[in-house]
mmCIF file of C-alpha atoms and ligand atoms in Angstrom:
data_model
loop_
_atom_site.group_PDB
_atom_site.id
_atom_site.type_symbol
_atom_site.label_atom_id
_atom_site.label_comp_id
_atom_site.label_asym_id
_atom_site.label_seq_id
_atom_site.Cartn_x
_atom_site.Cartn_y
_atom_site.Cartn_z
ATOM 1 C CA MET A 1 99.216 140.856 -9.290
ATOM 2 C CA THR A 2 101.974 142.988 -10.712
ATOM 3 C CA LYS A 3 102.394 145.097 -7.620
ATOM 4 C CA ALA A 4 105.086 142.925 -5.977
ATOM 5 C CA ALA A 5 107.449 140.426 -7.598
ATOM 6 C CA PRO A 6 107.209 136.819 -6.397
ATOM 7 C CA PHE A 7 109.128 136.175 -3.172
ATOM 8 C CA SER A 8 109.724 139.871 -2.551
ATOM 9 C CA THR A 9 110.758 140.348 1.055
ATOM 10 C CA PHE A 10 109.090 142.748 3.469
ATOM 11 C CA VAL A 11 109.219 143.568 7.137
ATOM 12 C CA VAL A 12 105.889 143.910 8.871
ATOM 13 C CA GLY A 13 107.119 147.188 10.290
ATOM 14 C CA SER A 14 108.605 147.290 13.763
ATOM 15 C CA LEU A 15 112.049 146.148 14.858
ATOM 16 C CA PRO A 16 113.391 145.767 18.398
ATOM 17 C CA ARG A 17 114.933 149.011 19.655
ATOM 18 C CA PRO A 18 118.344 149.211 21.292
ATOM 19 C CA GLN A 19 117.952 149.811 25.021
ATOM 20 C CA TRP A 20 118.953 153.467 24.754
ATOM 21 C CA VAL A 21 116.152 154.044 22.232
ATOM 22 C CA ARG A 22 113.658 152.270 24.496
ATOM 23 C CA ASP A 23 114.796 154.516 27.345
ATOM 24 C CA LEU A 24 114.447 157.529 25.075
ATOM 25 C CA ILE A 25 110.831 156.654 24.256
ATOM 26 C CA GLU A 26 110.122 156.282 27.995
ATOM 27 C CA ASP A 27 111.850 159.574 28.808
ATOM 28 C CA ARG A 28 109.859 161.339 26.088
ATOM 29 C CA LYS A 29 106.604 159.953 27.464
ATOM 30 C CA ALA A 30 107.505 160.959 31.031
ATOM 31 C CA GLY A 31 108.493 164.465 29.931
ATOM 32 C CA ARG A 32 112.143 164.026 30.904
ATOM 33 C CA ILE A 33 113.130 165.023 27.373
ATOM 34 C CA SER A 34 111.299 167.298 24.959
ATOM 35 C CA GLY A 35 109.672 165.871 21.869
ATOM 36 C CA ALA A 36 111.969 167.954 19.686
ATOM 37 C CA ASP A 37 115.151 166.782 21.434
ATOM 38 C CA ALA A 38 113.939 163.174 21.254
ATOM 39 C CA GLU A 39 113.320 163.552 17.512
ATOM 40 C CA THR A 40 116.871 164.827 16.983
ATOM 41 C CA LEU A 41 118.277 161.738 18.706
ATOM 42 C CA LEU A 42 115.898 159.437 16.835
ATOM 43 C CA ASP A 43 117.047 161.030 13.574
ATOM 44 C CA ASP A 44 120.485 159.654 14.487
ATOM 45 C CA ALA A 45 119.177 156.248 15.585
ATOM 46 C CA VAL A 46 116.688 155.366 12.837
ATOM 47 C CA PRO A 47 119.208 155.176 9.949
ATOM 48 C CA SER A 48 120.831 152.181 11.669
ATOM 49 C CA ALA A 49 117.458 150.378 11.635
ATOM 50 C CA ILE A 50 117.228 151.114 7.917
ATOM 51 C CA ARG A 51 120.794 149.970 7.185
ATOM 52 C CA MET A 52 120.259 146.776 9.190
ATOM 53 C CA GLN A 53 117.329 145.811 6.975
ATOM 54 C CA GLU A 54 119.238 146.664 3.822
ATOM 55 C CA ARG A 55 122.180 144.533 4.980
ATOM 56 C CA ALA A 56 119.767 141.670 5.731
ATOM 57 C CA GLY A 57 118.699 141.895 2.081
ATOM 58 C CA LEU A 58 115.123 143.093 2.352
ATOM 59 C CA ASP A 59 113.362 144.408 -0.741
ATOM 60 C CA TYR A 60 111.003 146.676 1.254
ATOM 61 C CA VAL A 61 112.352 148.355 4.382
ATOM 62 C CA SER A 62 110.698 150.352 7.142
ATOM 63 C CA ASP A 63 112.100 152.790 9.702
ATOM 64 C CA GLY A 64 111.772 150.035 12.308
ATOM 65 C CA GLU A 65 108.967 152.111 13.852
ATOM 66 C CA TRP A 66 111.551 153.131 16.432
ATOM 67 C CA ARG A 67 109.847 156.498 16.968
ATOM 68 C CA ARG A 68 106.583 154.875 18.049
ATOM 69 C CA GLU A 69 105.667 153.827 21.550
ATOM 70 C CA SER A 70 103.352 151.331 19.860
ATOM 71 C CA TYR A 71 102.006 150.526 16.417
ATOM 72 C CA VAL A 72 98.439 151.493 17.379
ATOM 73 C CA LYS A 73 99.052 154.114 20.054
ATOM 74 C CA VAL A 74 100.762 156.150 17.330
ATOM 75 C CA PHE A 75 97.220 157.157 16.326
ATOM 76 C CA ALA A 76 96.478 158.549 19.798
ATOM 77 C CA ASP A 77 99.822 160.362 19.787
ATOM 78 C CA ALA A 78 98.877 162.167 16.567
ATOM 79 C CA VAL A 79 95.187 162.834 17.215
ATOM 80 C CA ASP A 80 93.740 164.790 20.159
ATOM 81 C CA GLY A 81 90.838 163.244 22.063
ATOM 82 C CA PHE A 82 92.569 160.527 24.081
ATOM 83 C CA GLU A 83 93.489 160.254 27.729
ATOM 84 C CA SER A 84 96.714 158.361 28.448
ATOM 85 C CA ASP A 85 97.035 155.069 30.272
ATOM 86 C CA LEU A 86 93.375 154.580 31.174
ATOM 87 C CA LEU A 87 93.210 150.963 30.009
ATOM 88 C CA ALA A 88 95.283 148.127 31.428
ATOM 89 C CA GLY A 89 96.767 145.571 29.110
ATOM 90 C CA GLY A 90 94.888 146.719 26.056
ATOM 91 C CA GLY A 91 93.454 143.313 25.138
ATOM 92 C CA SER A 92 96.523 141.182 25.733
ATOM 93 C CA PRO A 93 96.506 138.888 28.758
ATOM 94 C CA PHE A 94 100.305 139.215 28.961
ATOM 95 C CA SER A 95 101.048 142.849 28.288
ATOM 96 C CA THR A 96 101.130 145.221 31.222
ATOM 97 C CA LEU A 97 101.436 148.158 28.860
ATOM 98 C CA PRO A 98 98.661 150.649 29.653
ATOM 99 C CA TYR A 99 96.621 152.078 26.804
ATOM 100 C CA PRO A 100 94.839 155.374 26.182
ATOM 101 C CA ALA A 101 91.092 155.614 25.692
ATOM 102 C CA VAL A 102 89.174 158.126 23.632
ATOM 103 C CA THR A 103 87.382 160.589 25.919
ATOM 104 C CA THR A 104 86.588 163.598 23.697
ATOM 105 C CA ALA A 105 85.915 164.227 20.024
ATOM 106 C CA LEU A 106 88.857 163.405 17.734
ATOM 107 C CA LYS A 107 90.898 166.255 16.350
ATOM 108 C CA PRO A 108 93.977 165.535 14.201
ATOM 109 C CA ASN A 109 97.002 167.225 15.684
ATOM 110 C CA ARG A 110 99.905 166.086 13.516
ATOM 111 C CA PRO A 111 100.633 163.395 10.899
ATOM 112 C CA ILE A 112 100.518 159.768 12.076
ATOM 113 C CA ALA A 113 103.238 158.373 9.817
ATOM 114 C CA THR A 114 103.959 160.902 7.090
ATOM 115 C CA ASP A 115 106.894 162.585 8.857
ATOM 116 C CA GLU A 116 108.421 159.169 9.610
ATOM 117 C CA ALA A 117 107.922 158.181 5.972
ATOM 118 C CA ARG A 118 109.513 161.362 4.650
ATOM 119 C CA PHE A 119 112.603 160.740 6.799
ATOM 120 C CA LEU A 120 112.709 157.064 5.740
ATOM 121 C CA LYS A 121 112.539 158.000 2.078
ATOM 122 C CA SER A 122 115.293 160.583 2.529
ATOM 123 C CA ARG A 123 117.642 158.009 4.098
ATOM 124 C CA SER A 124 116.906 154.904 2.032
ATOM 125 C CA ALA A 125 117.331 154.056 -1.626
ATOM 126 C CA SER A 126 115.302 150.864 -1.140
ATOM 127 C CA LYS A 127 111.582 150.472 -1.593
ATOM 128 C CA ASN A 128 109.780 151.408 1.588
ATOM 129 C CA ILE A 129 106.919 150.024 3.617
ATOM 130 C CA VAL A 130 105.040 152.236 6.063
ATOM 131 C CA ALA A 131 102.289 150.974 8.370
ATOM 132 C CA VAL A 132 99.359 152.760 9.944
ATOM 133 C CA PRO A 133 96.838 151.159 12.295
ATOM 134 C CA SER A 134 93.477 150.204 10.798
ATOM 135 C CA PRO A 135 90.359 151.925 12.130
ATOM 136 C CA TYR A 136 88.938 148.614 13.377
ATOM 137 C CA THR A 137 91.998 147.820 15.496
ATOM 138 C CA ILE A 138 92.103 151.420 16.785
ATOM 139 C CA ALA A 139 88.449 151.099 17.763
ATOM 140 C CA ARG A 140 88.915 147.769 19.541
ATOM 141 C CA ARG A 141 91.901 148.999 21.500
ATOM 142 C CA MET A 142 91.056 152.566 22.395
ATOM 143 C CA TRP A 143 87.278 152.812 22.801
ATOM 144 C CA ASP A 144 86.065 151.713 26.197
ATOM 145 C CA PRO A 145 82.486 151.584 27.539
ATOM 146 C CA HIS A 146 83.523 153.127 30.861
ATOM 147 C CA HIS A 147 85.502 156.057 29.492
ATOM 148 C CA SER A 148 84.456 156.770 25.907
ATOM 149 C CA THR A 149 80.660 156.912 25.610
ATOM 150 C CA SER A 150 80.355 160.651 26.223
ATOM 151 C CA ALA A 151 82.582 161.216 23.170
ATOM 152 C CA TYR A 152 81.313 158.358 20.988
ATOM 153 C CA ALA A 153 78.252 156.386 22.105
ATOM 154 C CA THR A 154 79.391 153.185 20.430
ATOM 155 C CA ARG A 155 82.604 151.581 19.219
ATOM 156 C CA ASP A 156 81.182 151.710 15.683
ATOM 157 C CA GLU A 157 80.674 155.461 15.930
ATOM 158 C CA PHE A 158 84.248 155.918 17.117
ATOM 159 C CA MET A 159 85.555 153.762 14.281
ATOM 160 C CA ASP A 160 83.629 155.854 11.783
ATOM 161 C CA ALA A 161 85.353 158.955 13.154
ATOM 162 C CA CYS A 162 88.776 157.299 12.742
ATOM 163 C CA ILE A 163 88.227 156.301 9.103
ATOM 164 C CA PRO A 164 88.677 159.725 7.436
ATOM 165 C CA ILE A 165 91.782 160.407 9.532
ATOM 166 C CA VAL A 166 93.439 157.116 8.537
ATOM 167 C CA ARG A 167 92.319 157.640 4.951
ATOM 168 C CA GLY A 168 93.896 161.099 4.908
ATOM 169 C CA GLU A 169 97.141 159.617 6.189
ATOM 170 C CA VAL A 170 97.154 156.892 3.537
ATOM 171 C CA ARG A 171 96.603 159.498 0.853
ATOM 172 C CA ALA A 172 99.511 161.548 2.229
ATOM 173 C CA LEU A 173 101.745 158.458 2.114
ATOM 174 C CA ILE A 174 100.709 157.854 -1.496
ATOM 175 C CA ALA A 175 101.582 161.465 -2.289
ATOM 176 C CA LEU A 176 105.067 160.796 -0.865
ATOM 177 C CA SER A 177 105.370 157.823 -3.284
ATOM 178 C CA VAL A 178 105.743 155.288 -0.472
ATOM 179 C CA GLU A 179 105.977 152.009 -2.374
ATOM 180 C CA ALA A 180 104.015 149.837 0.077
ATOM 181 C CA ILE A 181 101.436 151.001 2.588
ATOM 182 C CA GLN A 182 100.150 148.649 5.253
ATOM 183 C CA LEU A 183 97.085 148.765 7.459
ATOM 184 C CA ASP A 184 97.737 146.916 10.707
ATOM 185 C CA ASP A 185 94.567 145.041 11.679
ATOM 186 C CA PRO A 186 95.566 142.268 14.095
ATOM 187 C CA TRP A 187 92.335 142.743 16.017
ATOM 188 C CA LEU A 188 90.488 141.176 13.088
ATOM 189 C CA ALA A 189 92.652 138.057 13.434
ATOM 190 C CA LEU A 190 92.190 137.842 17.214
ATOM 191 C CA LEU A 191 88.492 137.205 16.559
ATOM 192 C CA VAL A 192 89.259 133.624 15.538
ATOM 193 C CA ASP A 193 89.963 132.673 19.174
ATOM 194 C CA PRO A 194 86.763 131.903 21.142
ATOM 195 C CA SER A 195 88.434 132.703 24.463
ATOM 196 C CA TYR A 196 89.306 136.192 23.190
ATOM 197 C CA ARG A 197 85.711 136.751 22.060
ATOM 198 C CA GLU A 198 84.496 135.698 25.479
ATOM 199 C CA ARG A 199 87.035 137.907 27.251
ATOM 200 C CA GLU A 200 85.951 140.887 25.163
ATOM 201 C CA GLY A 201 82.228 140.091 25.400
ATOM 202 C CA ILE A 202 81.914 139.784 21.622
ATOM 203 C CA LYS A 203 78.570 138.174 20.791
ATOM 204 C CA ASP A 204 78.180 139.034 17.095
ATOM 205 C CA VAL A 205 81.446 138.075 15.440
ATOM 206 C CA ASP A 206 80.025 138.589 11.933
ATOM 207 C CA HIS A 207 79.402 142.231 12.800
ATOM 208 C CA GLU A 208 82.984 142.608 13.987
ATOM 209 C CA ILE A 209 84.347 141.108 10.751
ATOM 210 C CA GLU A 210 82.060 143.397 8.771
ATOM 211 C CA MET A 211 83.352 146.424 10.719
ATOM 212 C CA SER A 212 86.919 145.543 9.803
ATOM 213 C CA VAL A 213 86.130 144.958 6.120
ATOM 214 C CA ARG A 214 84.092 148.152 5.863
ATOM 215 C CA SER A 215 86.749 150.275 7.531
ATOM 216 C CA VAL A 216 89.497 148.985 5.237
ATOM 217 C CA ASN A 217 87.353 149.554 2.163
ATOM 218 C CA GLU A 218 86.381 153.073 3.206
ATOM 219 C CA VAL A 219 90.041 153.904 3.837
ATOM 220 C CA THR A 220 91.155 152.531 0.456
ATOM 221 C CA GLU A 221 88.211 153.562 -1.729
ATOM 222 C CA GLY A 222 89.438 155.020 -4.992
ATOM 223 C CA LEU A 223 93.111 154.360 -4.176
ATOM 224 C CA ASP A 224 93.425 151.453 -6.608
ATOM 225 C CA ASP A 225 96.816 152.476 -7.998
ATOM 226 C CA ALA A 226 98.527 152.317 -4.603
ATOM 227 C CA PHE A 227 100.018 149.086 -3.245
ATOM 228 C CA ILE A 228 98.187 148.440 -0.005
ATOM 229 C CA SER A 229 98.552 145.521 2.393
ATOM 230 C CA VAL A 230 96.699 144.464 5.523
ATOM 231 C CA HIS A 231 98.630 142.786 8.337
ATOM 232 C CA LEU A 232 96.983 140.106 10.448
ATOM 233 C CA CYS A 233 98.428 138.288 13.465
ATOM 234 C CA HIS A 234 97.688 137.026 16.945
ATOM 235 C CA ALA A 235 99.478 139.983 18.612
ATOM 236 C CA HIS A 236 102.368 139.254 20.931
ATOM 237 C CA PHE A 237 104.257 140.440 23.942
ATOM 238 C CA ASP A 238 107.427 138.910 25.362
ATOM 239 C CA ARG A 239 107.212 136.030 22.831
ATOM 240 C CA ARG A 240 103.696 135.022 23.837
ATOM 241 C CA HIS A 241 100.660 135.443 21.597
ATOM 242 C CA SER A 242 97.482 137.068 22.852
ATOM 243 C CA THR A 243 95.328 134.525 21.030
ATOM 244 C CA ARG A 244 95.645 131.390 18.953
ATOM 245 C CA GLY A 245 93.798 129.516 16.250
ATOM 246 C CA SER A 246 93.387 129.035 12.523
ATOM 247 C CA TYR A 247 92.110 131.894 10.348
ATOM 248 C CA GLU A 248 89.232 129.845 8.867
ATOM 249 C CA LEU A 249 86.674 132.203 10.414
ATOM 250 C CA ILE A 250 87.997 135.323 8.669
ATOM 251 C CA ILE A 251 89.768 134.086 5.539
ATOM 252 C CA GLU A 252 86.829 134.512 3.163
ATOM 253 C CA ALA A 253 86.212 138.057 4.383
ATOM 254 C CA LEU A 254 89.679 138.973 3.123
ATOM 255 C CA GLY A 255 88.363 138.546 -0.416
ATOM 256 C CA HIS A 256 85.979 141.444 0.231
ATOM 257 C CA MET A 257 88.735 143.858 1.197
ATOM 258 C CA ASN A 258 89.874 146.317 -1.449
ATOM 259 C CA VAL A 259 93.607 145.771 -0.894
ATOM 260 C CA ASP A 260 96.396 143.979 -2.761
ATOM 261 C CA ARG A 261 98.197 141.906 -0.180
ATOM 262 C CA PHE A 262 97.730 140.259 3.205
ATOM 263 C CA ALA A 263 100.788 139.842 5.451
ATOM 264 C CA ILE A 264 99.650 137.005 7.684
ATOM 265 C CA GLU A 265 101.244 135.346 10.690
ATOM 266 C CA LEU A 266 101.586 131.697 9.656
ATOM 267 C CA ALA A 267 104.962 130.372 10.828
ATOM 268 C CA THR A 268 103.967 129.975 14.468
ATOM 269 C CA PRO A 269 102.062 126.817 15.450
ATOM 270 C CA ASP A 270 99.657 129.168 17.281
ATOM 271 C CA SER A 271 98.223 130.077 13.853
ATOM 272 C CA GLY A 272 96.859 126.575 13.433
ATOM 273 C CA GLY A 273 98.630 125.570 10.227
ATOM 274 C CA LEU A 274 98.092 126.541 6.624
ATOM 275 C CA ASP A 275 94.778 124.828 5.867
ATOM 276 C CA ALA A 276 92.893 128.131 6.094
ATOM 277 C CA LEU A 277 94.777 129.202 2.955
ATOM 278 C CA LYS A 278 92.601 126.895 0.868
ATOM 279 C CA ASN A 279 90.094 129.757 0.922
ATOM 280 C CA PHE A 280 92.663 132.544 0.484
ATOM 281 C CA PRO A 281 91.303 134.929 -2.175
ATOM 282 C CA THR A 282 92.594 134.138 -5.656
ATOM 283 C CA ASP A 283 93.114 137.793 -6.608
ATOM 284 C CA LYS A 284 95.314 138.791 -3.647
ATOM 285 C CA ILE A 285 99.013 138.501 -2.861
ATOM 286 C CA LEU A 286 99.924 136.462 0.203
ATOM 287 C CA GLY A 287 102.501 137.933 2.538
ATOM 288 C CA LEU A 288 103.511 134.609 4.035
ATOM 289 C CA GLY A 289 104.626 134.834 7.636
ATOM 290 C CA ALA A 290 107.781 132.746 7.238
ATOM 291 C CA ILE A 291 109.713 133.678 10.395
ATOM 292 C CA ASP A 292 108.454 132.816 13.875
ATOM 293 C CA HIS A 293 109.570 135.794 15.950
ATOM 294 C CA THR A 294 108.402 134.127 19.181
ATOM 295 C CA ASP A 295 110.978 131.347 18.720
ATOM 296 C CA GLN A 296 114.480 132.353 19.785
ATOM 297 C CA ASN A 297 116.003 129.749 17.481
ATOM 298 C CA VAL A 298 117.116 131.513 14.325
ATOM 299 C CA GLU A 299 115.651 129.869 11.241
ATOM 300 C CA ILE A 300 117.998 128.530 8.589
ATOM 301 C CA PRO A 301 117.031 129.316 4.972
ATOM 302 C CA GLU A 302 116.011 125.676 4.414
ATOM 303 C CA ILE A 303 113.321 126.012 7.087
ATOM 304 C CA VAL A 304 111.956 129.142 5.418
ATOM 305 C CA ILE A 305 111.937 127.368 2.034
ATOM 306 C CA GLN A 306 110.059 124.448 3.600
ATOM 307 C CA ARG A 307 107.436 126.875 4.933
ATOM 308 C CA VAL A 308 107.083 128.388 1.464
ATOM 309 C CA GLU A 309 106.776 124.961 -0.155
ATOM 310 C CA ASN A 310 103.976 124.163 2.282
ATOM 311 C CA ALA A 311 102.203 127.381 1.300
ATOM 312 C CA LEU A 312 102.656 126.599 -2.405
ATOM 313 C CA GLN A 313 100.100 123.833 -1.947
ATOM 314 C CA TYR A 314 97.504 126.593 -1.563
ATOM 315 C CA VAL A 315 98.803 129.731 -3.292
ATOM 316 C CA PRO A 316 100.861 129.848 -6.514
ATOM 317 C CA ALA A 317 104.401 131.215 -6.516
ATOM 318 C CA GLU A 318 103.481 134.380 -8.431
ATOM 319 C CA ARG A 319 101.263 135.470 -5.520
ATOM 320 C CA ILE A 320 103.625 134.734 -2.636
ATOM 321 C CA THR A 321 105.809 137.314 -0.895
ATOM 322 C CA LEU A 322 107.703 136.818 2.356
ATOM 323 C CA ASN A 323 107.657 138.572 5.712
ATOM 324 C CA PRO A 324 108.149 137.673 9.344
ATOM 325 C CA ASP A 325 105.011 136.729 11.251
ATOM 326 C CA CYS A 326 104.710 140.177 12.811
ATOM 327 C CA GLY A 327 106.720 143.241 13.608
ATOM 328 C CA PHE A 328 109.398 142.109 16.033
ATOM 329 C CA ALA A 329 108.450 144.730 18.613
ATOM 330 C CA PRO A 330 105.127 146.473 17.915
ATOM 331 C CA SER A 331 105.546 148.297 21.217
ATOM 332 C CA SER A 332 108.830 149.744 22.436
ATOM 333 C CA ALA A 333 108.296 147.936 25.757
ATOM 334 C CA ASN A 334 108.300 144.525 24.056
ATOM 335 C CA PRO A 335 111.537 142.864 25.186
ATOM 336 C CA MET A 336 112.867 141.473 21.892
ATOM 337 C CA ASP A 337 116.409 141.113 20.601
ATOM 338 C CA LEU A 338 117.643 143.321 17.766
ATOM 339 C CA ASP A 339 120.509 141.057 16.655
ATOM 340 C CA GLU A 340 118.194 138.061 16.622
ATOM 341 C CA SER A 341 115.771 139.913 14.345
ATOM 342 C CA TYR A 342 118.669 140.755 11.998
ATOM 343 C CA LEU A 343 119.721 137.107 11.780
ATOM 344 C CA LYS A 344 116.140 135.952 11.195
ATOM 345 C CA LEU A 345 115.539 138.548 8.484
ATOM 346 C CA THR A 346 118.835 137.570 6.841
ATOM 347 C CA ALA A 347 117.797 133.897 6.741
ATOM 348 C CA MET A 348 114.434 134.881 5.241
ATOM 349 C CA CYS A 349 116.092 136.955 2.522
ATOM 350 C CA GLN A 350 118.607 134.205 1.709
ATOM 351 C CA ALA A 351 115.700 131.789 1.277
ATOM 352 C CA ALA A 352 113.860 134.313 -0.884
ATOM 353 C CA GLN A 353 116.863 134.637 -3.199
ATOM 354 C CA ILE A 354 116.983 130.862 -3.682
ATOM 355 C CA LEU A 355 113.251 130.863 -4.453
ATOM 356 C CA LYS A 356 113.526 133.824 -6.835
ATOM 357 C CA ASP A 357 116.235 131.965 -8.758
ATOM 358 C CA ARG A 358 114.278 128.719 -8.747
ATOM 359 C CA PHE A 359 111.043 130.223 -10.020
ATOM 360 C CA SER A 360 112.416 132.817 -12.441
HETATM 361 ZN ZN1 LIG B 1 101.376 141.618 14.038
#
């Protein structure tokens, strides 16, 4: 439990982009600007995302994931084998964002996150957090029975092909001395909602949970010295969650994952309260979702402290760290407000400082 001090503050990863950066991502995708020219402009933009987090007081900062069209599509952007925009919505009933599907055998083309991480480390003296999508979430989002079977007969087979690629990326991030590495696996959390399972035609939920656990453990096998988190949430677009419900169904499985910390969406009422934490594994750090990014009202520190005090009924102070419920804008198309995220992160960090003083 020594890998993060109590009440350390993290982002989950993404931050809302200024409109000109959102336009830049769109222009890059449409071919109106070259990838190289877009990178040059993003090299100018990203330091402001870093400085914003440092000014808010965060202990672990990201690059805001401003270079990514989405937190999971970043895998398809780095690995050949996908065809763009084949899938509508990508699992969310609200998002209109189209998604790629795998159509041919995977072939890594360039790093997923290592270049971003190298830039982040060069521009920040803070500890850093870098996220990569988990193989299970990649497999749920980008394997499709109508488009993908000639490349990979089953979703499981596709996931197995993703595992060594994600593992290689995690190892590269460790080699860069990234302080905190996160596997984004919201699609494990979505399983708790029966209407999602019905929508996706999921009959054997235990098998799905097992796929997620196995993929995380195969990615992290032998990497015990690194500090690795898994992020779980109900996914969101335009302040609406894709699913809802308590994490009772999956909470015990978290104890079987070979990682150090779980950053879990818990501030929103859509997560069904904190009771599921009674079975939170006793040897893991909780990344308590303490900011509800779907609520436009900016939390005051007292509200964050109240949320922490509620969590203390289940998890002791030495195993609690703080983060917002999710990245504020996991896709660049997600219409979220950058200044609002700054104010919310600031309130979270002010609360964390009070808690650090109280429990030191
Ligand atoms: Zn999330």
